Backbone as CSV, one residue per row, in Angstrom:
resi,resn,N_x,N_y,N_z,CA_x,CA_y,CA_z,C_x,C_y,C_z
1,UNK,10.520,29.418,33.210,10.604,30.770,33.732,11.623,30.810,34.873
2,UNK,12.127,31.802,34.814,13.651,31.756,35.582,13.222,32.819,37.085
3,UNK,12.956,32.333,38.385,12.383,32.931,39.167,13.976,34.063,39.924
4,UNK,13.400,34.769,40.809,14.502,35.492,41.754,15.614,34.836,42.005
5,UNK,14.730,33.563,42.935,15.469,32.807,43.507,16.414,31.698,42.571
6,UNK,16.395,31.431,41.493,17.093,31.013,40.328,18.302,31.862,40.465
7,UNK,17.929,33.314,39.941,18.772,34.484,39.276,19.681,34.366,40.273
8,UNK,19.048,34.594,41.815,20.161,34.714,43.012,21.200,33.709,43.317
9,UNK,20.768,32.441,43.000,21.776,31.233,43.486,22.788,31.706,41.821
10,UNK,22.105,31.682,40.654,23.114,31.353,39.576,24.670,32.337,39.995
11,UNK,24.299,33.914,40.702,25.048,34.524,40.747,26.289,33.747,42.493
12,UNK,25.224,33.227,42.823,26.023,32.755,43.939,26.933,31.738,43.664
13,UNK,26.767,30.769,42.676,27.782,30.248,42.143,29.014,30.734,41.736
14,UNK,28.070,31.518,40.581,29.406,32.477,40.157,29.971,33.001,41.169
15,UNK,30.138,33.340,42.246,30.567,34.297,42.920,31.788,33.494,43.732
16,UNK,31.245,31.990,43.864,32.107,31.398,44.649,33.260,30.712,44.001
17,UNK,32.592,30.441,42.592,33.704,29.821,41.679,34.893,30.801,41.631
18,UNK,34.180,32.145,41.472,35.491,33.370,40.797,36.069,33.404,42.173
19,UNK,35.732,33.139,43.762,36.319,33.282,44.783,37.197,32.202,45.164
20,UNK,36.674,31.191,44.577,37.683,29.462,44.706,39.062,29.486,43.643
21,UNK,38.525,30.321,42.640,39.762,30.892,41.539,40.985,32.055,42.570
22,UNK,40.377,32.731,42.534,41.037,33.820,43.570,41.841,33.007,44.368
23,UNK,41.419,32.192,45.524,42.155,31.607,46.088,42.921,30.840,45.998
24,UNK,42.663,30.320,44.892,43.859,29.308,44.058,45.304,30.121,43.329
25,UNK,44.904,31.289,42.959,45.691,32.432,42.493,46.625,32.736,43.272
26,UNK,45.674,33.534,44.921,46.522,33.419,45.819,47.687,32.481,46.330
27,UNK,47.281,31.149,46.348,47.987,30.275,46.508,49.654,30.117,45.825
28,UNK,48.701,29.769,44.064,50.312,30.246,43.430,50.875,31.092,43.536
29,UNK,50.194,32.477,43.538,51.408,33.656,43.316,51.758,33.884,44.483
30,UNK,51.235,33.133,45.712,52.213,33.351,46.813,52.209,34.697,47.648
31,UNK,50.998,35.185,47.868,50.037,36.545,48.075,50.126,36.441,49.605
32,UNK,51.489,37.010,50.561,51.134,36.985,51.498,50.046,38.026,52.312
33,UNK,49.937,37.418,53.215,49.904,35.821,54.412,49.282,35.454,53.402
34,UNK,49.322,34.123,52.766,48.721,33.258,52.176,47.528,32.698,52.588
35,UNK,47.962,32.043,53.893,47.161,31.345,54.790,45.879,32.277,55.226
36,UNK,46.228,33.446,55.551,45.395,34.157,55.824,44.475,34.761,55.303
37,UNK,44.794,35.117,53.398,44.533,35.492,52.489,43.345,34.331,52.176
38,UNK,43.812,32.952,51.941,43.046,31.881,51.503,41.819,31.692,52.651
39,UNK,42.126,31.906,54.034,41.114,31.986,54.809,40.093,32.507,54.890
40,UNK,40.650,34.005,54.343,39.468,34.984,53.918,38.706,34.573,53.249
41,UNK,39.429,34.239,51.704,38.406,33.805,50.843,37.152,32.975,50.949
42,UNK,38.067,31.902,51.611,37.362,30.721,52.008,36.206,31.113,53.315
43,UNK,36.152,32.291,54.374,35.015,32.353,54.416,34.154,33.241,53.740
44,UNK,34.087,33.646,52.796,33.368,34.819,51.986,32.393,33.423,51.383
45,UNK,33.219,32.280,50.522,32.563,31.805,50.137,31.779,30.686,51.213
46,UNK,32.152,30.078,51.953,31.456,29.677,53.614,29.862,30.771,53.405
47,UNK,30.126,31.880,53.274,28.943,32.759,53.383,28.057,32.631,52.317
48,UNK,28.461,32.608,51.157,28.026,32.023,50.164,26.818,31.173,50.028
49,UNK,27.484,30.285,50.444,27.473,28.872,50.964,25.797,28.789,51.928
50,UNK,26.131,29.613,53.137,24.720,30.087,53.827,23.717,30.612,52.893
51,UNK,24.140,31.491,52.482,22.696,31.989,51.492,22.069,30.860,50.906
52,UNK,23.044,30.388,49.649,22.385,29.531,48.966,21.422,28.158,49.961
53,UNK,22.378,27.837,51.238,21.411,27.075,52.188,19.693,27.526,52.453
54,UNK,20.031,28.707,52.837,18.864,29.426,53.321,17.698,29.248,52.039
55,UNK,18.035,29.856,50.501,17.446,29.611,49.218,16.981,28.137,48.783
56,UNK,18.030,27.294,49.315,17.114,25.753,49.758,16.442,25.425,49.944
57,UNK,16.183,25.619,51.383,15.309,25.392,52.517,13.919,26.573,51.987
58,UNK,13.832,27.848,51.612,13.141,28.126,51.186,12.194,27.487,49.624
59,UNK,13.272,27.315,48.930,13.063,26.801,47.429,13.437,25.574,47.171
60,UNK,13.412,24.157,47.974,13.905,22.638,47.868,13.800,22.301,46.519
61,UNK,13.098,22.702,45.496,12.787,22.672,44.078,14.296,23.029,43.187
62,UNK,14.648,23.879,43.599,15.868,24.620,43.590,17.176,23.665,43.702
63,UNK,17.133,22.860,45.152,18.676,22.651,45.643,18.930,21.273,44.599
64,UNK,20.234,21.311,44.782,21.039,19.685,44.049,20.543,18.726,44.525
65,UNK,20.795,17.762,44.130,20.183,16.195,44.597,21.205,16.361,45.268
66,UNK,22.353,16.350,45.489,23.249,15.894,46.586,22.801,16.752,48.005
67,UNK,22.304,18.361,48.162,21.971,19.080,49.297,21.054,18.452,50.246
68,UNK,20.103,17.316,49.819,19.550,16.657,50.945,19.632,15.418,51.640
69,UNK,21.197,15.323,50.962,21.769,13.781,51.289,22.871,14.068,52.240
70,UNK,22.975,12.973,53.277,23.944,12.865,53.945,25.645,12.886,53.554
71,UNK,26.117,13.939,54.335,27.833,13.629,53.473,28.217,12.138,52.936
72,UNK,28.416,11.463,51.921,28.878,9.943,52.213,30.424,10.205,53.121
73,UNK,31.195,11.026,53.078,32.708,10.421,53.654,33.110,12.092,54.419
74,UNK,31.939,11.645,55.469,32.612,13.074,56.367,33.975,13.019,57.557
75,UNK,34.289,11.442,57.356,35.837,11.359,57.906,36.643,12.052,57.079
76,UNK,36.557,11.843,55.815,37.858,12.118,54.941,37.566,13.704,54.379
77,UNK,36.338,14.194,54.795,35.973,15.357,54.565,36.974,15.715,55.253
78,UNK,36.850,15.711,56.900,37.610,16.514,57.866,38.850,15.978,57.622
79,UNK,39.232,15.093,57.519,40.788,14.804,56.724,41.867,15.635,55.797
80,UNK,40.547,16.023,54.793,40.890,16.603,53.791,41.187,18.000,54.062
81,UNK,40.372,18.834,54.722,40.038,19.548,55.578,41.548,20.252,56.304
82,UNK,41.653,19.009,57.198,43.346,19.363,57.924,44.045,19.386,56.984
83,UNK,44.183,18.217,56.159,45.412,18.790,55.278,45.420,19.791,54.076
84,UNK,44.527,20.373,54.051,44.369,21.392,53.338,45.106,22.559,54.173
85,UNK,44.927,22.683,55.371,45.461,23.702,56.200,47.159,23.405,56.462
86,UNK,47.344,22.311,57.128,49.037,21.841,57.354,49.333,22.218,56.326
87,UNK,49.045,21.630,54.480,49.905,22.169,54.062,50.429,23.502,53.245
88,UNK,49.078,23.854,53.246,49.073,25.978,53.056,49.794,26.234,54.076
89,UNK,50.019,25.782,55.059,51.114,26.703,56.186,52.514,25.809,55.610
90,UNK,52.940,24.920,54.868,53.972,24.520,54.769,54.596,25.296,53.454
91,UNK,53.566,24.990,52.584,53.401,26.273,51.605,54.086,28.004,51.822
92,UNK,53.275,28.301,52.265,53.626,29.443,53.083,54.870,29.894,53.647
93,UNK,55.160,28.811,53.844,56.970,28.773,54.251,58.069,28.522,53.573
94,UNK,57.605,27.805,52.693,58.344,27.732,51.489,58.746,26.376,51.244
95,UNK,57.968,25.357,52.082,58.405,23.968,52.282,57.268,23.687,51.195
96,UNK,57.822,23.116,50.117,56.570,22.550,48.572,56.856,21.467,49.218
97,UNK,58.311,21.090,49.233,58.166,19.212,49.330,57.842,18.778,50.475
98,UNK,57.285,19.008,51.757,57.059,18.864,52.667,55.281,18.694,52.103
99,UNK,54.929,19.807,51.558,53.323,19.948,51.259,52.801,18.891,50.148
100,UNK,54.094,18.632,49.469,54.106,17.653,48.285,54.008,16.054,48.948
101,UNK,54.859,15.589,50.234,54.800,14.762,50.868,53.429,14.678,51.978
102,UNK,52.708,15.442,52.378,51.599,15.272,52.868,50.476,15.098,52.014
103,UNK,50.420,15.884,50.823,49.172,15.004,49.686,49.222,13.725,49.326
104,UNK,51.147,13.398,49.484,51.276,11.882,48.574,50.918,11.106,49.741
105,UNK,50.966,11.326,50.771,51.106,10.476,51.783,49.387,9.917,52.095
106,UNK,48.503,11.206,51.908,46.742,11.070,51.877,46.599,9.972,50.434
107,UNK,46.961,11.035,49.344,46.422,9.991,48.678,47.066,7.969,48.558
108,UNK,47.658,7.818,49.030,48.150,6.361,49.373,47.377,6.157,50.614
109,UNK,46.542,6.672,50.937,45.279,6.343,51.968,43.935,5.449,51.305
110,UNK,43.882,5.964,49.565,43.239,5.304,48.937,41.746,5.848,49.331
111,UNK,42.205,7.155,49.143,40.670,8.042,49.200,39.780,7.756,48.475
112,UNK,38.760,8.054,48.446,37.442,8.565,47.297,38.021,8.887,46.282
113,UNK,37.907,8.527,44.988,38.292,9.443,43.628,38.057,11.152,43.716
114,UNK,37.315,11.796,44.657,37.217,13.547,44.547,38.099,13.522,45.172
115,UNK,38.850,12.409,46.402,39.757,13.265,46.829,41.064,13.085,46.642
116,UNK,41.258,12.138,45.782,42.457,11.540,45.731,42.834,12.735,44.320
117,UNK,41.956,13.048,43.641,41.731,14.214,41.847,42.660,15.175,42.747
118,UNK,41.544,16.084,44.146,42.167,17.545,44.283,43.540,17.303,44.482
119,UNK,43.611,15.674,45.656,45.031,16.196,46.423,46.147,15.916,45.594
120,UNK,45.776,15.072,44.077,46.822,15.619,42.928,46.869,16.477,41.984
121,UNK,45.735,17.234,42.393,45.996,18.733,41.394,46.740,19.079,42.416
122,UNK,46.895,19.247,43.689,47.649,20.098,44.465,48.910,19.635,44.232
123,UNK,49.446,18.290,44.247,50.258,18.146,44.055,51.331,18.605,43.001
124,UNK,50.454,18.425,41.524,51.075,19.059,40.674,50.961,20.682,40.540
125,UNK,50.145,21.384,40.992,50.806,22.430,41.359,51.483,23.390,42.257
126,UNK,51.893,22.459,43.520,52.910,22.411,44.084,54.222,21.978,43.699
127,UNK,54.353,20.840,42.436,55.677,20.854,41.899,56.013,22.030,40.678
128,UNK,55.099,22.463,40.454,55.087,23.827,39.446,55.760,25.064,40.277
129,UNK,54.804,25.363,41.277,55.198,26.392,41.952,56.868,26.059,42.587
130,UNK,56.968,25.022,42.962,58.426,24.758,43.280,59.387,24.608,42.438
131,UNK,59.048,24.675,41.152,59.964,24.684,39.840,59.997,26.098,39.466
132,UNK,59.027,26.643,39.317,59.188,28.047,39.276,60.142,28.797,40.404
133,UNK,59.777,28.701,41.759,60.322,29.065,42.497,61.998,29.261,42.492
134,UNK,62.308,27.695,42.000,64.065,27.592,41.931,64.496,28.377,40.469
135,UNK,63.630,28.327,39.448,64.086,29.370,38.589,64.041,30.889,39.054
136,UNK,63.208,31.363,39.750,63.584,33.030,40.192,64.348,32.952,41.154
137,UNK,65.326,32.110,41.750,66.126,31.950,42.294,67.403,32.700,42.090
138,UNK,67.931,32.293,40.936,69.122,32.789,40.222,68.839,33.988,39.665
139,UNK,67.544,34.439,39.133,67.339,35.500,39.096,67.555,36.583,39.679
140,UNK,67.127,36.122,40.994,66.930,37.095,42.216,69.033,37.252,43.102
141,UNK,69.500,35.972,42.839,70.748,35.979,42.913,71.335,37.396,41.950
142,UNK,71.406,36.976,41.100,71.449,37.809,40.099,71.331,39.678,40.356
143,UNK,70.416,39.900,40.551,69.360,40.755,40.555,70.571,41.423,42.132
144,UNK,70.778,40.691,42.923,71.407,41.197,44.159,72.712,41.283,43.764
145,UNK,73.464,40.312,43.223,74.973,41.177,42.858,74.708,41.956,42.093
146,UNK,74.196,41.961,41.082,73.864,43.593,40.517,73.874,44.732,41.412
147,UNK,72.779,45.024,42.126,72.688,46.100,43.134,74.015,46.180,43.560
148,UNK,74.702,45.129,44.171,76.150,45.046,45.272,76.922,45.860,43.921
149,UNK,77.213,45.487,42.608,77.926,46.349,41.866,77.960,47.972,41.028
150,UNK,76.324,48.049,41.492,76.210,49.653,41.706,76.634,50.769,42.863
């Protein structure tokens, strides 16, 4: 039997996944302020985050086996953490290989396998977005002598 408190967390998932999507969206399509944009997100789901705590602590039946265990690697948490931020602001600026050189540089730290996975999904889609980028380049070249010849 599927109680309230079931129904409420399932949607809280959902809510944070489609908000961790969003922000990843943001990211690529480059949705300024980025940084600011992703911040948002990121506390909506932070809030999230509280509820489902609170639904815990009420319903322990409920939470993950991992919610009553100690972080194992809350150094590299906060690690991860900063460089998640340095390089959305490098991002943001338009520096990929700069943001591309701060993931490579973590993961040759010889992280945890979760963290060494994200900081090369980021990586590779930071060389995406920077491949894309130099193709609307010429476009946008383009696109401006045009105008200049109207």
């Amino acid at each position: 039997m599927t109680t309230d408190a079931q129904k409420i967390l399932e949607r809280l998932r959902l809510a944070s996944s489609l908000l961790n999507d969003a922000a990843n969206g943001v990211s690529a399509a480059r949705i300024a302020p980025v940084r600011g944009n992703i911040r948002t997100l990121g506390e909506a789901i932070a809030a999230i985050g509280e509820v489902a705590h609170v639904l815990y602590q009420l319903h322990p039946e409920l939470a993950p086996a991992w919610w009553s265990q100690p972080n194992p690697h809350p150094g590299v948490s906060r690690a991860y953490g900063e460089l998640l931020l340095r390089a959305s602001a490098l991002e943001e600026e338009g520096d990929f290989a700069g943001a591309i050189v701060l993931y490579t540089r973590f993961v040759e730290t010889a992280p945890p396998e979760m963290f060494r996975q994200k900081a090369e999904a980021e990586i590779n889609r930071l060389r995406e977005a920077a491949s894309g980028q130099s193709e609307r380049e010429p476009e946008q070249v383009r696109a401006a002598q045009h105008d200049d010849e109207v």
